[in-house]
Amino acid sequence: MNATKPHSPKTDLTVTHVLAELLERLERSAEPVGAEQYRSVVLHLVNELGDVEPGTALRALLDTHPAAAELYENVNYQYAGLCRSALDASLAAERQAKEALHRAMSRPTTQPKEDPNYGKS
């Protein structure tokens, strides 16, 4: 019988940090980046993020690496939604949407009445 070891999360973020730095550089590159290179970095980072123990160190890394934070949020969307999106920005967007809907709903929907004397002389 094969006994499997329980998965213990990583606490050393060295590899995760290097990959997050690399992703940031690729994101900001003025030169075109090869799709395969980008994909490789993203897949490696996704694997690392899946093995890392959530906590203060991970939050600090994600706070300083926006591309990695966005990737982390997308990978974990099914569990936590947009957990790393700025709350103020989300609330402002929701407020603007509500205001736009309110304005659209408060517009008159009836057509102006036709002048009964129009065309009669």
Coordinates of N, CA and C in Angstrom, one line a residue:
M1 N 0.8 -1.2 0.0 CA 0.0 0.0 0.0 C 0.9 1.2 0.0
N2 N 0.6 2.2 -0.8 CA 1.3 3.4 -0.9 C 0.7 4.4 0.1
A3 N 1.5 4.8 1.0 CA 1.1 5.9 2.0 C 1.5 7.2 1.4
T4 N 0.6 8.2 1.4 CA 0.9 9.5 0.9 C 1.2 10.4 2.1
K5 N 2.1 11.3 2.0 CA 2.4 12.2 3.0 C 1.4 13.4 2.9
P6 N 0.9 13.8 4.1 CA 0.1 15.0 4.0 C 0.8 16.2 3.5
H7 N 0.1 17.0 2.7 CA 0.7 18.1 2.0 C 0.9 19.2 3.1
S8 N 2.1 19.7 3.3 CA 2.4 20.8 4.2 C 2.7 22.0 3.4
P9 N 2.1 23.1 3.7 CA 2.3 24.3 2.9 C 3.7 24.9 3.1
K10 N 4.3 25.5 2.1 CA 5.6 26.1 2.1 C 5.6 27.4 2.9
T11 N 6.6 27.5 3.7 CA 6.8 28.8 4.4 C 7.9 29.7 3.8
D12 N 8.8 29.0 3.0 CA 9.9 29.8 2.4 C 9.4 30.3 1.0
L13 N 9.3 31.6 0.9 CA 8.8 32.2 -0.3 C 9.9 32.6 -1.3
T14 N 11.1 32.1 -1.2 CA 12.1 32.5 -2.1 C 11.8 32.3 -3.6
V15 N 11.4 31.1 -3.9 CA 11.1 30.8 -5.3 C 9.9 31.6 -5.7
T16 N 8.9 31.7 -4.9 CA 7.7 32.5 -5.2 C 8.0 33.9 -5.5
H17 N 8.9 34.5 -4.6 CA 9.3 35.9 -4.8 C 10.1 36.1 -6.1
V18 N 11.0 35.2 -6.5 CA 11.7 35.3 -7.7 C 10.8 35.2 -8.9
L19 N 9.8 34.3 -8.9 CA 8.8 34.2 -10.0 C 7.9 35.4 -10.0
A20 N 7.5 36.0 -8.9 CA 6.7 37.2 -8.9 C 7.5 38.4 -9.4
E21 N 8.8 38.5 -9.1 CA 9.6 39.5 -9.7 C 9.7 39.4 -11.2
L22 N 9.9 38.2 -11.6 CA 10.0 37.9 -13.1 C 8.7 38.2 -13.8
L23 N 7.6 37.9 -13.2 CA 6.3 38.2 -13.8 C 6.1 39.7 -13.9
E24 N 6.5 40.5 -12.9 CA 6.4 41.9 -12.9 C 7.3 42.5 -14.1
R25 N 8.5 42.0 -14.2 CA 9.4 42.4 -15.3 C 8.8 42.1 -16.7
L26 N 8.2 41.0 -16.8 CA 7.6 40.6 -18.1 C 6.4 41.5 -18.4
E27 N 5.6 41.8 -17.3 CA 4.4 42.7 -17.5 C 4.8 44.1 -17.9
R28 N 5.9 44.6 -17.4 CA 6.3 46.0 -17.7 C 7.3 46.1 -18.8
S29 N 7.7 45.0 -19.4 CA 8.7 45.0 -20.5 C 8.3 45.9 -21.7
A30 N 9.2 46.7 -22.1 CA 9.0 47.5 -23.3 C 9.2 46.7 -24.5
E31 N 9.9 45.6 -24.4 CA 10.2 44.7 -25.5 C 9.1 43.6 -25.5
P32 N 8.8 43.1 -26.7 CA 7.8 42.0 -26.8 C 8.3 40.8 -26.0
V33 N 7.4 40.1 -25.3 CA 7.7 38.9 -24.6 C 7.1 37.7 -25.3
G34 N 7.8 36.7 -25.4 CA 7.3 35.4 -26.0 C 6.2 34.8 -25.2
A35 N 5.2 34.4 -25.9 CA 4.0 33.8 -25.2 C 4.4 32.6 -24.4
E36 N 5.3 31.8 -24.9 CA 5.7 30.6 -24.2 C 6.4 30.9 -22.9
Q37 N 7.3 31.9 -23.0 CA 8.0 32.3 -21.8 C 7.1 32.9 -20.7
Y38 N 6.1 33.7 -21.2 CA 5.2 34.3 -20.2 C 4.3 33.2 -19.6
R39 N 3.9 32.3 -20.4 CA 3.0 31.1 -20.0 C 3.8 30.3 -19.0
S40 N 5.1 30.0 -19.2 CA 5.9 29.2 -18.4 C 6.0 29.9 -17.0
V41 N 6.3 31.2 -17.0 CA 6.5 31.9 -15.7 C 5.1 31.8 -14.9
V42 N 4.0 32.1 -15.6 CA 2.7 32.1 -14.9 C 2.4 30.7 -14.4
L43 N 2.6 29.7 -15.2 CA 2.3 28.3 -14.7 C 3.2 27.9 -13.5
H44 N 4.5 28.3 -13.5 CA 5.3 28.0 -12.4 C 4.9 28.8 -11.1
L45 N 4.5 30.0 -11.4 CA 4.1 30.9 -10.2 C 2.7 30.3 -9.7
V46 N 1.8 29.9 -10.5 CA 0.6 29.3 -10.0 C 0.9 28.1 -9.2
N47 N 1.8 27.2 -9.6 CA 2.1 26.1 -8.8 C 2.7 26.5 -7.4
E48 N 3.6 27.5 -7.5 CA 4.2 27.9 -6.2 C 3.2 28.5 -5.3
L49 N 2.3 29.4 -5.8 CA 1.2 30.0 -5.0 C 0.3 28.9 -4.4
G50 N 0.1 27.8 -5.1 CA -0.7 26.8 -4.6 C -0.1 26.0 -3.4
D51 N 1.2 26.1 -3.3 CA 2.0 25.4 -2.3 C 2.3 26.3 -1.1
V52 N 2.1 27.6 -1.2 CA 2.6 28.5 -0.2 C 1.5 28.6 0.9
E53 N 2.0 28.7 2.1 CA 1.1 28.9 3.3 C 0.5 30.3 3.3
P54 N -0.8 30.5 3.3 CA -1.4 31.8 3.4 C -1.0 32.5 4.7
G55 N -0.8 33.8 4.6 CA -0.5 34.5 5.9 C 0.2 35.8 5.6
T56 N 0.8 36.3 6.6 CA 1.4 37.7 6.5 C 2.5 37.8 5.4
A57 N 3.4 36.8 5.3 CA 4.5 36.8 4.3 C 3.9 36.8 2.9
L58 N 2.9 36.0 2.6 CA 2.3 35.9 1.3 C 1.6 37.2 1.0
R59 N 0.8 37.8 2.0 CA 0.2 39.1 1.8 C 1.2 40.2 1.4
A60 N 2.3 40.2 2.1 CA 3.3 41.2 1.9 C 3.9 41.0 0.4
L61 N 4.1 39.8 0.0 CA 4.6 39.6 -1.3 C 3.6 40.0 -2.4
L62 N 2.3 39.7 -2.2 CA 1.3 40.1 -3.1 C 1.0 41.6 -3.1
D63 N 1.2 42.2 -2.0 CA 1.0 43.7 -1.9 C 2.1 44.4 -2.7
T64 N 3.3 43.8 -2.9 CA 4.3 44.5 -3.6 C 4.5 44.0 -5.0
H65 N 3.7 43.0 -5.4 CA 3.8 42.5 -6.8 C 2.4 42.4 -7.4
P66 N 1.9 43.5 -8.0 CA 0.5 43.5 -8.5 C 0.1 42.4 -9.5
A67 N 1.1 42.0 -10.4 CA 0.7 41.0 -11.3 C 0.6 39.7 -10.6
A68 N 1.4 39.4 -9.7 CA 1.3 38.1 -8.9 C 0.0 38.1 -8.1
A69 N -0.4 39.3 -7.5 CA -1.6 39.4 -6.7 C -2.8 39.2 -7.6
E70 N -2.8 39.7 -8.8 CA -3.9 39.5 -9.7 C -4.0 38.0 -10.1
L71 N -2.9 37.4 -10.4 CA -2.9 36.0 -10.7 C -3.4 35.2 -9.5
Y72 N -3.0 35.5 -8.3 CA -3.4 34.8 -7.1 C -4.9 34.9 -6.9
E73 N -5.4 36.1 -7.1 CA -6.9 36.4 -7.0 C -7.6 35.6 -8.1
N74 N -7.2 35.5 -9.3 CA -7.8 34.8 -10.4 C -7.8 33.3 -10.1
V75 N -6.7 32.8 -9.6 CA -6.6 31.3 -9.3 C -7.5 31.0 -8.2
N76 N -7.7 31.8 -7.2 CA -8.5 31.5 -6.0 C -9.9 32.1 -6.1
Y77 N -10.3 32.6 -7.2 CA -11.6 33.2 -7.4 C -12.7 32.4 -6.9
Q78 N -12.7 31.1 -7.2 CA -13.8 30.1 -6.8 C -13.9 30.0 -5.3
Y79 N -12.9 30.3 -4.6 CA -13.0 30.2 -3.1 C -13.3 31.5 -2.4
A80 N -12.7 32.6 -3.0 CA -12.8 33.9 -2.2 C -13.2 35.1 -3.1
G81 N -13.6 34.9 -4.3 CA -14.0 36.0 -5.2 C -12.8 36.9 -5.4
L82 N -13.1 38.2 -5.6 CA -12.1 39.2 -5.8 C -11.5 39.6 -4.5
C83 N -10.9 38.7 -3.8 CA -10.5 39.0 -2.4 C -9.4 40.0 -2.2
R84 N -8.6 40.3 -3.3 CA -7.5 41.2 -3.2 C -7.8 42.6 -3.9
S85 N -9.0 42.7 -4.5 CA -9.4 43.9 -5.1 C -9.6 45.0 -4.1
A86 N -9.2 46.2 -4.4 CA -9.4 47.3 -3.5 C -10.9 47.5 -3.3
L87 N -11.3 47.5 -2.0 CA -12.7 47.6 -1.6 C -13.3 49.0 -2.1
D88 N -12.5 50.1 -1.9 CA -13.0 51.4 -2.3 C -13.3 51.4 -3.8
A89 N -12.4 50.9 -4.6 CA -12.7 50.9 -6.1 C -13.9 50.0 -6.4
S90 N -14.1 48.9 -5.7 CA -15.2 48.1 -6.0 C -16.5 48.8 -5.6
L91 N -16.5 49.4 -4.4 CA -17.7 50.2 -4.0 C -18.0 51.3 -4.9
A92 N -17.0 52.0 -5.3 CA -17.2 53.2 -6.2 C -17.8 52.7 -7.5
A93 N -17.3 51.6 -8.1 CA -17.9 51.1 -9.3 C -19.3 50.6 -9.1
E94 N -19.6 50.0 -8.0 CA -21.0 49.6 -7.7 C -21.9 50.8 -7.6
R95 N -21.4 51.9 -6.9 CA -22.2 53.1 -6.7 C -22.5 53.7 -8.1
Q96 N -21.5 53.8 -9.0 CA -21.7 54.4 -10.3 C -22.7 53.6 -11.1
A97 N -22.6 52.3 -11.0 CA -23.6 51.4 -11.7 C -25.0 51.7 -11.2
K98 N -25.2 51.8 -9.9 CA -26.5 52.0 -9.4 C -27.0 53.4 -9.8
E99 N -26.1 54.4 -9.8 CA -26.6 55.7 -10.3 C -27.0 55.7 -11.7
A100 N -26.2 55.0 -12.6 CA -26.5 54.9 -14.0 C -27.9 54.2 -14.2
L101 N -28.1 53.1 -13.4 CA -29.4 52.4 -13.5 C -30.5 53.3 -13.1
H102 N -30.3 54.1 -12.0 CA -31.3 55.0 -11.5 C -31.7 56.0 -12.5
R103 N -30.6 56.6 -13.1 CA -30.9 57.6 -14.2 C -31.6 57.1 -15.3
A104 N -31.3 55.9 -15.8 CA -31.9 55.2 -16.9 C -33.4 54.9 -16.6
M105 N -33.6 54.5 -15.4 CA -35.0 54.2 -15.0 C -35.9 55.4 -14.7
S106 N -35.3 56.5 -14.4 CA -36.1 57.7 -14.1 C -36.4 58.6 -15.4
R107 N -35.9 58.2 -16.5 CA -36.2 58.9 -17.7 C -37.6 58.6 -18.1
P108 N -38.3 59.6 -18.7 CA -39.7 59.4 -19.1 C -39.7 58.4 -20.2
T109 N -40.6 57.4 -20.1 CA -40.7 56.4 -21.1 C -41.9 56.6 -22.0
T110 N -42.8 57.6 -21.7 CA -43.9 57.9 -22.6 C -43.5 58.8 -23.7
Q111 N -44.0 58.6 -24.8 CA -43.8 59.5 -26.0 C -44.5 60.8 -25.8
P112 N -44.0 61.9 -26.2 CA -44.7 63.2 -26.1 C -46.0 63.1 -26.9
K113 N -47.1 63.7 -26.4 CA -48.3 63.7 -27.1 C -48.3 64.5 -28.3
E114 N -48.9 64.0 -29.4 CA -48.9 64.7 -30.6 C -49.9 65.8 -30.5
D115 N -49.5 66.9 -31.2 CA -50.4 68.1 -31.2 C -51.6 67.7 -32.1
P116 N -52.8 67.8 -31.6 CA -54.0 67.4 -32.4 C -54.2 68.4 -33.6
N117 N -53.6 69.6 -33.5 CA -53.8 70.5 -34.6 C -52.6 70.5 -35.6
Y118 N -51.6 69.5 -35.4 CA -50.5 69.5 -36.3 C -50.9 69.1 -37.7
G119 N -50.5 69.9 -38.6 CA -50.8 69.7 -40.0 C -52.1 70.3 -40.5
K120 N -52.9 70.8 -39.5 CA -54.2 71.4 -39.9 C -54.0 73.0 -40.0
S121 N -54.5 73.5 -41.0 CA -54.4 75.0 -41.1 C -55.7 75.6 -41.3

